[in-house]
Short mmCIF file of C-alpha atoms in Angstrom, two decimals:
data_model
loop_
_atom_site.label_atom_id
_atom_site.label_comp_id
_atom_site.label_asym_id
_atom_site.label_seq_id
_atom_site.Cartn_x
_atom_site.Cartn_y
_atom_site.Cartn_z
CA MET A 1 -13.28 23.80 -16.08
CA VAL A 2 -13.76 21.28 -13.27
CA THR A 3 -10.62 20.94 -11.17
CA ASN A 4 -9.55 17.79 -9.36
CA ASN A 5 -10.38 19.40 -6.03
CA SER A 6 -13.85 20.54 -7.06
CA LEU A 7 -14.59 17.10 -8.51
CA ALA A 8 -13.49 15.46 -5.27
CA GLN A 9 -15.65 17.86 -3.26
CA ALA A 10 -18.66 17.21 -5.47
CA ILE A 11 -18.35 13.44 -5.11
CA ALA A 12 -17.82 13.67 -1.35
CA SER A 13 -20.85 15.94 -1.05
CA GLU A 14 -23.11 13.31 -2.60
CA PHE A 15 -22.06 10.69 -0.07
CA SER A 16 -22.13 13.10 2.87
CA GLN A 17 -25.89 13.43 2.49
CA LEU A 18 -26.48 9.75 3.21
CA PRO A 19 -27.35 8.76 6.80
CA GLN A 20 -25.14 5.66 6.61
CA VAL A 21 -21.97 7.71 6.02
CA ILE A 22 -19.65 8.67 8.88
CA ALA A 23 -16.78 10.15 6.85
CA VAL A 24 -15.48 10.55 3.30
CA ALA A 25 -11.74 10.74 2.68
CA LEU A 26 -9.58 10.95 -0.43
CA ALA A 27 -6.31 9.01 -0.36
CA GLY A 28 -3.83 7.66 -2.88
CA SER A 29 -1.88 9.83 -5.33
CA GLN A 30 -4.49 12.58 -5.50
CA ALA A 31 -4.13 13.19 -1.76
CA THR A 32 -0.33 13.05 -1.61
CA GLU A 33 0.47 15.48 -4.45
CA VAL A 34 2.32 12.87 -6.50
CA SER A 35 -0.48 12.28 -8.97
CA ASP A 36 0.03 12.08 -12.71
CA GLU A 37 -2.20 11.68 -15.75
CA PHE A 38 -2.76 8.01 -14.88
CA SER A 39 -3.80 8.58 -11.25
CA ASP A 40 -7.28 7.63 -10.15
CA PHE A 41 -9.31 9.19 -7.36
CA ASP A 42 -9.33 6.80 -4.40
CA PHE A 43 -12.24 7.58 -2.08
CA TYR A 44 -12.80 5.83 1.23
CA VAL A 45 -16.38 6.06 2.41
CA TYR A 46 -16.70 5.05 6.06
CA ILE A 47 -20.15 3.69 6.79
CA GLN A 48 -22.10 2.49 9.81
CA GLN A 49 -24.55 0.56 7.61
CA GLU A 50 -24.52 -0.68 4.01
CA ILE A 51 -25.59 1.87 1.40
CA PRO A 52 -28.22 0.31 -0.91
CA ILE A 53 -26.90 -0.63 -4.34
CA ASP A 54 -29.49 1.47 -6.17
CA ILE A 55 -28.43 4.62 -4.30
CA ARG A 56 -24.75 3.97 -5.10
CA SER A 57 -25.67 3.45 -8.74
CA GLU A 58 -27.69 6.67 -8.78
CA ILE A 59 -24.73 8.66 -7.44
CA SER A 60 -22.40 7.16 -10.03
CA HIS A 61 -24.72 8.19 -12.87
CA LYS A 62 -24.33 11.84 -11.85
CA PHE A 63 -20.66 11.67 -12.70
CA ALA A 64 -20.08 8.74 -15.02
CA ASN A 65 -21.58 7.00 -18.05
CA ARG A 66 -19.56 3.89 -17.29
CA SER A 67 -19.50 2.34 -13.83
CA GLU A 68 -19.19 -0.98 -12.03
CA ILE A 69 -21.20 -1.15 -8.84
CA ASN A 70 -20.50 -3.50 -5.93
CA ASN A 71 -17.16 -4.90 -7.03
CA GLN A 72 -15.91 -7.44 -4.49
CA PHE A 73 -12.43 -8.19 -5.82
CA TRP A 74 -10.51 -6.37 -3.07
CA GLU A 75 -12.28 -4.06 -0.65
CA PRO A 76 -16.03 -3.69 -1.32
CA GLY A 77 -16.49 -0.82 -3.71
CA ASP A 78 -17.62 0.83 -6.91
CA GLU A 79 -15.56 2.01 -9.87
CA TRP A 80 -16.47 4.74 -12.32
CA ILE A 81 -14.95 6.51 -15.31
CA GLU A 82 -15.79 10.20 -14.82
CA THR A 83 -17.44 11.48 -17.99
CA ASN A 84 -15.74 14.85 -18.49
CA SER A 85 -12.17 14.06 -17.48
CA GLY A 86 -11.97 10.32 -18.17
CA LYS A 87 -10.50 9.90 -14.70
CA GLY A 88 -11.00 6.68 -12.80
CA ILE A 89 -13.01 7.04 -9.60
CA ASP A 90 -12.56 4.26 -7.07
CA ILE A 91 -15.04 4.26 -4.19
CA MET A 92 -14.18 1.89 -1.34
CA TYR A 93 -16.48 1.25 1.60
CA ARG A 94 -15.13 0.60 5.08
CA SER A 95 -16.59 0.35 8.54
CA PRO A 96 -15.05 2.55 11.25
CA GLN A 97 -14.50 -0.57 13.36
CA TRP A 98 -12.49 -2.26 10.61
CA ILE A 99 -10.02 0.58 10.05
CA GLU A 100 -9.68 1.13 13.82
CA ALA A 101 -8.74 -2.54 14.15
CA GLN A 102 -6.14 -2.17 11.38
CA LEU A 103 -4.49 0.69 13.25
CA ASP A 104 -4.63 -1.17 16.56
CA SER A 105 -2.89 -4.17 15.03
CA VAL A 106 0.23 -2.13 14.25
CA LEU A 107 0.16 0.78 16.69
CA VAL A 108 -1.01 -1.10 19.78
CA LYS A 109 -0.35 -4.82 19.16
CA HIS A 110 2.73 -4.24 16.93
CA GLN A 111 1.74 -7.02 14.54
CA ALA A 112 3.75 -7.37 11.34
CA SER A 113 2.65 -8.83 8.01
CA VAL A 114 4.55 -10.38 5.12
CA GLY A 115 4.96 -7.19 3.10
CA TYR A 116 2.87 -4.02 3.39
CA SER A 117 2.65 -4.21 7.20
CA THR A 118 1.80 -0.55 7.69
CA CYS A 119 0.01 0.44 4.47
CA PHE A 120 -3.33 1.12 6.21
CA TRP A 121 -1.56 3.36 8.73
CA TRP A 122 -0.05 5.27 5.79
CA ASN A 123 -3.50 5.42 4.16
CA VAL A 124 -5.09 7.11 7.17
CA LEU A 125 -2.18 9.49 7.74
CA HIS A 126 -2.18 10.64 4.12
CA SER A 127 -5.93 10.96 3.57
CA THR A 128 -7.66 14.27 2.95
CA CYS A 129 -11.02 14.30 4.68
CA PHE A 130 -13.92 15.96 2.85
CA TYR A 131 -16.68 15.01 5.28
CA ASP A 132 -16.41 14.03 8.92
CA ARG A 133 -19.51 13.56 10.99
CA ASN A 134 -18.81 14.12 14.69
CA ASP A 135 -15.04 14.47 14.03
CA TRP A 136 -14.58 10.69 14.02
CA PHE A 137 -11.99 10.72 11.22
CA LYS A 138 -10.16 13.66 12.81
CA GLN A 139 -9.76 11.56 15.96
CA LEU A 140 -8.62 8.58 13.89
CA GLN A 141 -5.92 10.66 12.21
CA HIS A 142 -4.87 12.04 15.59
CA LYS A 143 -4.38 8.49 16.81
CA ALA A 144 -2.45 7.61 13.65
CA ASN A 145 -0.20 10.66 14.00
CA GLN A 146 2.17 9.14 16.54
CA PRO A 147 5.83 8.12 16.60
CA TYR A 148 6.72 4.84 14.96
CA PRO A 149 6.74 2.17 17.69
CA GLU A 150 10.13 0.50 18.11
CA PRO A 151 8.51 -2.92 18.83
CA LEU A 152 6.66 -2.67 15.50
CA ARG A 153 9.87 -1.78 13.67
CA ARG A 154 11.62 -4.85 15.03
CA ALA A 155 8.58 -7.09 14.48
CA ILE A 156 8.45 -6.13 10.78
CA ILE A 157 12.13 -6.90 10.32
CA ALA A 158 11.82 -10.15 12.27
CA LYS A 159 8.91 -11.23 10.07
CA ASN A 160 10.27 -10.18 6.68
CA TYR A 161 14.04 -10.49 6.83
CA PRO A 162 14.42 -14.28 7.36
CA ILE A 163 12.13 -15.13 4.44
CA LEU A 164 14.28 -13.21 1.97
CA ARG A 165 16.83 -16.05 1.85
CA ASN A 166 17.65 -17.42 5.32
CA ASN A 167 14.68 -19.74 5.82
CA ILE A 168 14.27 -23.09 4.10
CA SER A 169 11.14 -21.75 2.40
CA SER A 170 12.69 -18.35 1.63
CA TYR A 171 11.87 -16.35 -1.49
CA LEU A 172 15.35 -16.97 -2.84
CA HIS A 173 14.95 -20.74 -2.47
CA GLN A 174 11.54 -20.62 -4.13
CA ILE A 175 12.98 -18.55 -6.99
CA GLU A 176 15.79 -21.08 -7.47
CA VAL A 177 13.35 -23.99 -7.53
CA ALA A 178 11.13 -22.15 -10.01
CA ILE A 179 14.13 -21.48 -12.26
CA ASN A 180 15.06 -25.17 -12.19
CA ARG A 181 11.51 -25.99 -13.23
CA ASN A 182 11.61 -23.32 -15.93
CA ASP A 183 8.51 -21.86 -14.26
CA PHE A 184 8.72 -18.24 -15.35
CA VAL A 185 5.37 -17.28 -13.79
CA SER A 186 6.50 -18.51 -10.36
CA VAL A 187 9.84 -16.69 -10.69
CA ASN A 188 8.00 -13.45 -11.39
CA HIS A 189 5.57 -14.00 -8.51
CA ARG A 190 8.29 -14.74 -5.95
CA ILE A 191 10.43 -11.77 -7.00
CA ALA A 192 7.42 -9.49 -6.54
CA ALA A 193 6.90 -10.92 -3.04
CA LEU A 194 10.59 -10.52 -2.23
CA ILE A 195 10.48 -6.86 -3.24
CA ALA A 196 7.35 -6.29 -1.10
CA SER A 197 9.12 -7.63 2.00
CA TYR A 198 12.29 -5.75 1.04
CA PHE A 199 10.46 -2.41 1.07
CA ASP A 200 8.54 -3.30 4.23
CA ILE A 201 11.94 -3.61 5.90
CA ILE A 202 13.32 -0.40 4.39
CA PHE A 203 10.42 1.74 5.60
CA ALA A 204 10.62 0.11 9.03
CA ILE A 205 14.35 0.86 9.26
CA ASN A 206 13.46 4.52 8.68
CA TYR A 207 10.56 4.57 11.16
CA LEU A 208 8.08 5.22 8.37
CA PRO A 209 4.81 3.52 7.44
CA SER A 210 4.84 1.89 4.01
CA PRO A 211 2.86 3.56 1.20
CA GLY A 212 1.79 0.18 -0.21
CA GLU A 213 2.40 -1.11 -3.73
CA LYS A 214 2.90 1.95 -5.95
CA ARG A 215 5.84 4.33 -6.43
CA LEU A 216 7.89 2.51 -3.80
CA ILE A 217 11.26 3.56 -5.20
CA GLN A 218 10.08 7.16 -5.53
CA PHE A 219 8.74 7.29 -1.97
CA ALA A 220 11.81 5.54 -0.53
CA LYS A 221 14.18 8.01 -2.21
CA GLN A 222 12.04 10.95 -1.19
CA LEU A 223 11.32 10.01 2.42
CA CYS A 224 13.98 7.62 3.70
CA GLN A 225 17.28 8.92 5.03
CA LYS A 226 18.77 5.42 5.21
CA LEU A 227 18.76 3.25 2.07
CA PRO A 228 20.77 0.26 0.87
CA VAL A 229 23.66 1.13 -1.44
CA ASN A 230 22.52 1.37 -5.08
CA MET A 231 18.94 0.47 -4.15
CA GLU A 232 17.24 1.68 -7.32
CA GLN A 233 19.94 0.34 -9.62
CA ASN A 234 19.89 -3.09 -7.96
CA ILE A 235 16.10 -3.37 -8.09
CA ASN A 236 15.93 -2.36 -11.72
CA SER A 237 18.76 -4.75 -12.57
CA LEU A 238 16.89 -7.65 -10.95
CA ILE A 239 13.62 -6.83 -12.68
CA CYS A 240 15.34 -6.52 -16.05
CA CYS A 241 16.44 -10.15 -15.67
CA LEU A 242 12.79 -11.15 -16.06
CA ALA A 243 12.85 -10.23 -19.73
CA TYR A 244 12.43 -13.45 -21.71
CA PRO A 245 14.57 -15.44 -22.21
CA PHE A 246 15.76 -14.79 -18.67
CA SER A 247 19.20 -15.49 -17.30
CA ASP A 248 18.99 -18.16 -14.58
CA GLN A 249 22.21 -17.23 -12.83
CA GLY A 250 21.59 -13.54 -13.48
CA ILE A 251 18.38 -13.60 -11.45
CA LEU A 252 19.94 -15.38 -8.47
CA CYS A 253 23.07 -13.25 -8.56
CA LYS A 254 21.16 -9.99 -8.67
CA ALA A 255 18.66 -11.10 -6.00
CA ASN A 256 21.55 -12.01 -3.73
CA ASN A 257 23.20 -8.66 -4.41
CA LEU A 258 19.96 -6.84 -3.54
CA ILE A 259 19.69 -8.72 -0.25
CA ASN A 260 23.40 -8.26 0.51
CA ARG A 261 23.11 -4.49 0.34
CA LEU A 262 20.01 -4.57 2.55
CA GLU A 263 21.83 -6.75 5.08
CA GLU A 264 24.69 -4.24 5.19
CA LEU A 265 22.22 -1.55 6.19
CA LEU A 266 20.51 -3.80 8.76
CA ARG A 267 23.85 -4.67 10.33
CA ALA A 268 24.88 -1.02 10.43
CA GLU A 269 21.65 -0.31 12.32
CA ASN A 270 22.17 -3.31 14.66
CA LEU A 271 18.88 -4.83 13.56
CA ILE A 272 19.74 -8.40 12.50
CA GLY A 273 22.14 -9.73 15.12
CA ASN A 274 19.47 -12.01 16.57
CA PHE A 275 18.78 -13.75 13.25
CA ASN A 276 22.23 -15.18 12.54
#
C-alpha cells in the first residue's frame, strides 16, 4: 500500500531530476499533520527556469489519469487526481526570487496586507522539503524561523482594524449598504473579507504568522494564547445569519458583537489607542 509519505517522495523525486528545479517542498495540511480525507497534496516546486509543458504532462501521467496542466487561476501550476488514492495533487511553481521577496516584505519591510498578511511566511515555515539543491530552501527556512517583528504586528493591526467598522468604507458599512440593497451576494462577500482581516489581527496579536484561508478557527484555538471572548461561537453565529432568508438586524448585531470582543482584546493589549 502506498502511504502519503511515499507518494510525496515519489512525486518530489520526479521533479528533482529536472535541471530547472531548485527545491521541492510539501506544504498545506499534509505537511502540518492536520490532514483529513479531503486534504490535497500541495507541492511547491521552486524553479530557476520554466519547465516545459510536455515534461510536466509526462510526469503527471505517471501518477494520474486525470490532470490539468498549466492552470493560471492563482499561482501557476498543475492539478492531478492521483489514480490509486483519488487524492488531489496540486503542483505550484515559484521562483526563488519571488518567495524571497514575499518574506522580505513582512520580515524586513514589515508590510501588511488586507487579510492574510503573513500566509507566505507560514507556508515556508510549515513546509517539508523533499529536495533541496545547494541547501537553498534550508537557508530560506532559517531566515523565516525568526521572532515575530513588533513593527509588523502593529502594521497588520493598523491596516486591518480600522476597516472593520471605523472607516467610512469599512466592511460593516459595506455590509449595511448591501443589506439595504437586498444584495445577498455582496453581504456574503464582505463578511468573508471582514473575517479574513479579523483573523489577520488575531494571529498578529499572538505574534504568529497566519495559516491562510483554511481551518482558521482550529488553528487559532490550537496556537493562540490570547483570543476574543466566545470567538468561535460569535463567528458561527454571524455566519449562520447568512442562511436565506437572512435577518438584516441579526447580521449587523452579530458583526458588531464580533468586533466588540476583538476590540476588548486589542485594548487589553494596548494595541488600538492610536486609532480612536
